[in-house]
C-alpha atoms as one frame of an Amber mdcrd trajectory, in Angstrom:
protein
  -2.555  -3.103  36.697   1.061  -3.410  35.635   2.631  -0.398  33.988   5.966
   0.133  32.346   8.879   1.707  34.132  10.295   5.207  33.880  12.617   5.729
  30.895  16.228   4.967  31.679  18.754   7.721  31.158  20.975   6.113  28.575
  21.971   6.677  24.998  21.491   4.070  22.294  22.653   0.665  23.579  25.781
  -1.059  22.370  25.605  -4.335  20.489  26.368  -6.156  23.720  23.161  -4.744
  25.230  20.968  -6.779  22.901  17.475  -5.514  22.107  17.172  -3.027  24.942
  14.520  -0.312  25.048  14.271   3.068  26.806  12.418   1.523  29.732  15.052
  -1.070  30.557  13.200  -3.976  28.968  15.292  -6.397  26.929  13.684  -8.499
  24.186  14.897 -12.118  24.214  11.801 -13.716  22.657  11.697 -13.427  18.850
   8.500 -14.020  16.897   8.789 -14.222  13.132   5.740 -14.358  10.885   6.237
 -16.734   7.965   3.177 -15.579   6.024   0.184 -13.274   6.281  -2.072 -15.885
   4.659  -4.550 -17.934   6.667  -7.088 -20.630   5.842  -9.547 -19.505   8.542
 -11.487 -16.241   8.781 -11.816 -15.786  12.542 -14.207 -12.948  13.283 -11.896
 -11.377  15.884  -9.033 -11.254  13.383 -10.088 -11.145   9.739 -13.055 -10.081
   7.593 -15.177 -12.793   6.007 -13.813 -12.043   2.539 -10.198 -12.244   3.721
  -7.468  -9.685   3.118  -5.208  -8.647   0.262  -2.276 -11.032   0.648   1.343
 -10.055   0.160   3.007 -11.025  -3.087   5.525 -13.828  -2.813   8.390 -11.451
  -3.577   7.393  -9.299  -0.602   7.706 -12.135   1.928  10.861 -13.175   3.732
  12.619 -16.080   2.044  13.928 -19.042   3.991  17.487 -17.725   3.624  16.434
 -14.323   4.951  14.710 -15.943   7.916  17.860 -17.947   8.653  19.945 -14.777
   8.550  17.627 -12.825  10.834  17.581 -15.616  13.394  21.377 -15.919  13.242
  21.752 -12.187  13.893  19.184 -12.329  16.686  20.811 -15.264  18.459  24.493
 -14.557  17.842  24.491 -10.751  18.130  21.351  -9.669  19.991  20.983 -12.246
  22.796  17.661 -13.693  21.631  17.031 -16.973  23.449  13.665 -18.170  22.163
  11.990 -18.310  18.755   8.357 -18.668  17.781   7.144 -19.029  14.193   3.798
 -17.383  13.543   1.503 -16.187  10.771  -1.102 -15.883   9.353  -0.990 -19.636
   9.394   2.546 -21.113   9.168   1.239 -24.434   7.820   0.218 -22.819   4.531
   3.883 -22.130   3.784   5.137 -24.903   1.494   8.722 -24.815   2.798   7.808
 -24.853   6.507   9.533 -28.179   7.273  12.680 -27.032   5.465  12.693 -23.751
   7.379  12.471 -25.514  10.725  15.150 -28.028   9.731  17.486 -25.210   8.691
  16.903 -23.302  11.906  17.487 -26.402  14.003  20.696 -27.293  12.185  22.069
 -23.806  12.821  20.844 -23.540  16.421  20.730 -26.992  18.063  19.785 -25.674
  21.521  17.339 -22.929  20.566  13.721 -23.482  21.685  11.652 -23.260  18.485
   7.883 -23.164  18.864   5.046 -22.390  16.478   1.543 -20.939  16.706  -0.979
 -22.637  14.413  -4.677 -23.187  13.827  -3.837 -26.889  13.215  -5.756 -27.139
   9.944  -3.628 -29.656   8.053  -1.374 -30.341  11.034  -2.348 -34.017  11.224
  -0.358 -34.672   8.047   2.695 -32.664   9.089   3.113 -32.996  12.863   5.578
 -35.894  12.737   7.684 -34.220  10.037   7.753 -30.947  11.980   8.951 -32.737
  15.097  11.602 -34.604  13.154  12.754 -31.344  11.554  13.355 -29.858  14.997
  10.203 -28.055  16.132  10.164 -28.048  19.930   6.490 -27.514  20.668   3.316
 -25.909  19.354   0.487 -23.572  20.398  -2.862 -24.276  18.747  -5.857 -21.967
  18.484  -9.168 -23.572  19.451 -12.129 -21.472  20.550 -14.877 -24.083  20.670
 -15.428 -27.840  20.769 -18.804 -27.538  19.043 -18.858 -27.653  15.230 -21.540
 -25.009  14.821 -19.864 -22.543  17.184 -16.436 -23.230  15.695 -17.815 -22.529
  12.220 -19.495 -19.345  13.423 -16.246 -18.014  14.883 -13.850 -19.131  12.142
 -16.270 -19.049   9.191 -14.936 -22.476   8.211 -16.199 -26.040   9.047 -12.767
 -27.382  10.020 -13.164 -28.405  13.659 -12.482 -32.076  12.898  -9.209 -31.137
  11.221  -8.140 -29.050  14.208  -8.904 -31.831  16.679  -7.037 -34.329  14.491
  -4.107 -31.917  14.393  -4.050 -31.684  18.180  -4.018 -35.482  18.481  -1.192
 -35.703  15.940   0.847 -33.041  17.741   0.523 -34.894  21.041   1.463 -38.186
  19.382   4.507 -36.572  17.747   5.740 -35.173  21.052   5.258 -31.477  20.250
   4.830 -30.774  23.928   4.098 -29.058  26.191   1.165 -28.359  23.887  -0.827
 -25.225  24.610  -4.268 -24.284  23.331  -5.175 -20.628  22.858  -8.817 -19.581
  23.119 -10.578 -16.241  22.704 -13.938 -15.967  24.426 -16.579 -13.968  22.569
 -19.564 -12.667  24.463 -22.751 -14.574  23.705 -20.979 -16.972  21.350 -18.562
 -19.273  23.185 -18.151 -17.720  26.643 -20.419 -20.368  28.203 -17.950 -23.039
  27.007 -15.010 -21.812  29.100 -15.183 -24.478  31.808 -15.943 -27.230  29.290
 -12.924 -26.297  27.194 -10.682 -26.274  30.266 -11.907 -29.722  31.325 -11.203
 -31.074  27.839  -7.653 -29.706  27.902  -6.941 -30.958  31.420  -7.948 -34.479
  30.403  -5.271 -34.378  27.695  -2.512 -32.654  29.736  -2.838 -29.570  27.547
  -2.382 -26.116  29.036  -5.272 -23.890  28.027  -4.675 -20.165  27.732  -7.569
 -17.738  27.464  -6.683 -14.547  25.597  -8.675 -11.366  26.006  -9.986 -10.201
  22.657  -7.748  -7.368  21.493  -8.428  -4.471  19.113  -6.543  -6.153  16.281
  -9.479  -7.242  14.139  -9.497  -6.160  10.514 -13.133  -5.044  10.768 -12.307
  -2.705  13.693 -15.363  -3.982  15.520 -13.713  -4.410  18.926 -15.257  -2.677
  21.930 -14.235  -2.724  25.574 -17.818  -3.565  26.551 -18.020  -6.472  24.140
 -14.910  -8.326  25.251 -14.789 -10.987  27.959 -12.332  -9.751  30.591  -9.834
 -11.816  32.563 -11.943 -11.326  35.683 -15.014 -12.627  33.866 -13.028 -15.595
  32.579 -11.971 -16.526  36.104 -15.596 -16.261  37.206 -16.760 -18.502  34.340
 -14.182 -21.144  35.281 -15.131 -20.977  38.964 -18.490 -22.552  38.140 -16.650
 -25.871  37.939 -13.082 -25.405  39.199 -11.092 -23.751  41.963  -8.235 -21.564
  40.746  -5.194 -20.592  42.785  -2.191 -18.512  41.666   0.628 -20.649  40.279
   3.591 -20.260  42.672   6.098 -20.405  39.800   7.601 -17.111  38.653   5.876
 -15.594  35.636   9.314 -14.632  34.257   8.096 -12.428  31.433   5.414 -14.827
  30.185   2.308 -13.121  28.784  -0.003 -15.564  30.569  -0.761 -15.393  34.261
  -1.014 -19.028  35.353  -3.412 -20.571  37.840  -3.405 -24.021  39.395  -6.663
 -25.865  38.782  -8.452 -28.132  41.257 -11.958 -29.399  41.825 -13.920 -28.046
  44.796 -13.073 -29.840  48.062 -10.094 -31.603  46.469  -6.360 -31.091  46.949
  -5.482 -32.899  43.720  -3.781 -30.648  41.177  -5.409 -31.201  37.791  -3.109
 -28.891  35.860  -2.812 -25.196  35.111  -4.642 -22.609  33.054  -3.276 -19.322
  31.772  -5.022 -16.017  31.147  -3.481 -13.396  28.868  -5.090 -10.118  29.887
  -3.506  -7.642  27.485  -6.381  -5.183  27.916  -7.490  -5.234  31.548  -4.386
  -6.518  33.352  -1.495  -5.567  31.029   2.028  -6.858  31.539   3.850  -4.263
  29.475   6.500  -3.579  32.120   8.003  -7.029  31.631   7.484  -7.476  27.888
  10.383  -9.385  26.324   9.130  -9.829  22.775  10.349  -8.530  19.425   8.328
  -9.232  16.280   9.221  -9.468  12.611   6.339  -9.387  10.139   6.208 -11.620
   7.084   7.609  -8.800   4.959  10.542  -8.226   7.307   9.421  -5.286   9.411
  10.192  -4.923  13.097   7.195  -4.288  15.319   8.518  -3.463  18.759   5.027
  -3.637  20.259   2.044  -5.679  19.097  -0.066  -2.505  19.152   2.479  -0.136
  17.650   1.730   1.869  14.513   5.457   2.266  13.870   7.396  -0.299  11.819
  11.047  -0.542  10.828  11.972  -2.254   7.575  14.746  -4.856   7.709  13.913
  -6.519   4.394  15.427  -3.694   2.366  18.653  -4.075   4.341  18.602  -7.839
   3.903  18.325  -7.365   0.132  21.052  -4.731  -0.012  24.770  -5.026   0.638
  24.284  -4.295   4.349  26.284  -6.539   6.654  24.973  -8.284   9.763  26.199
  -5.496  12.052  24.183  -2.894  10.140  21.041  -5.025  10.341  21.576  -5.650
  14.046  22.046  -1.927  14.680  18.839  -1.046  12.820  16.972  -3.681  14.789
  18.317  -2.237  18.032  17.205   1.240  16.998  13.706  -0.068  16.372  13.514
  -1.704  19.777  15.066   1.284  21.561  12.070   3.317  20.349   9.576   0.781
  21.729   6.596   2.589  23.304   5.822   2.302  26.981   2.657   0.273  26.468
  -0.016  -0.487  23.883   1.783   1.519  21.206   1.574   4.709  23.310   3.295
   6.448  26.195   0.808   4.990  28.641  -1.256   1.862  29.246  -4.801   1.845
  27.924  -6.225  -0.015  24.949  -9.602   1.441  25.795  -8.373   5.009  26.300
  -9.674   7.836  24.126  -6.318   8.402  22.432  -5.697   4.785  21.421  -5.594
   4.431  17.634  -5.901   0.900  16.294  -3.197  -0.323  13.951  -4.149  -0.715
  10.335  -2.824  -4.273  10.558  -4.904  -7.140  11.859  -3.337  -9.877  13.955
  -2.852 -12.125  10.930  -0.804  -9.445   9.210   1.335  -8.775  12.275   2.126
 -12.256  13.527   1.393 -13.123  17.164
């Protein structure tokens, strides 16, 4: 298990320090949620009836997003941007947002996390606007299982979106999958084989206690160790020799038994059982402009009010730094342990936070 370091004995960092926290971690990966709305109702994220969506006036405008990214890149040493949701594709000005970001930051890697519903019609335009690559959620290749998990019969749309993303060059394309016990866990090896055939990197994500129904249990989730065991029924996994370098996924090289041929890689994001908090490099902004220093934190810092006041960029940067300086050690607490007795789940679900 990886744990965070001892707090460093420093005062608040200077602007030149970027988004430094008390444990010596520096956030260089910015994730901005464009909307809390989503057109799926995944059981591990959202209740069947959906959630109460933010009003349009509560959500960051394109101009506010541009300003936040400019501050992050020019003043706070952010080097990577991912657009999240909810579902980014439901935002009508998505292409314009990406084009504006690309024009202002020609060298910045800009990725997006999506469920791919509707992506087939927009993939080429997103690439042309300047999107670098995309992560797509796909938990099952079987229509009935997909519908059970997402509560929507949209598997064909998702698969068409994946094909369109590959054709548009939104690569390396990654697929994110959450295994649910007794529902799709038996499909793990099948899903990996499907991704390998298409040169897609599959990443299995342990189910996290970020569901709106608060139905998560440690016993109910499929662990990283179980995932590796499920894949071993068909493949041989070996640690990827490349440095992890702050990535949330631990990568494994994939081969067939008795074969030296490398088929590709698979990643496992084990936020619960094998946490990587000590090397976390992410800072998150919710759709309504609040900093979440940790995905599991119950503390938020509002930047939207500053954006809509007469505050200058330096004041916004300083407030952002203060938020990140207070980042908890792990899992929103002073210790690692999503399944510990003192863990209190955030009131926000994943769709309302932005992954």
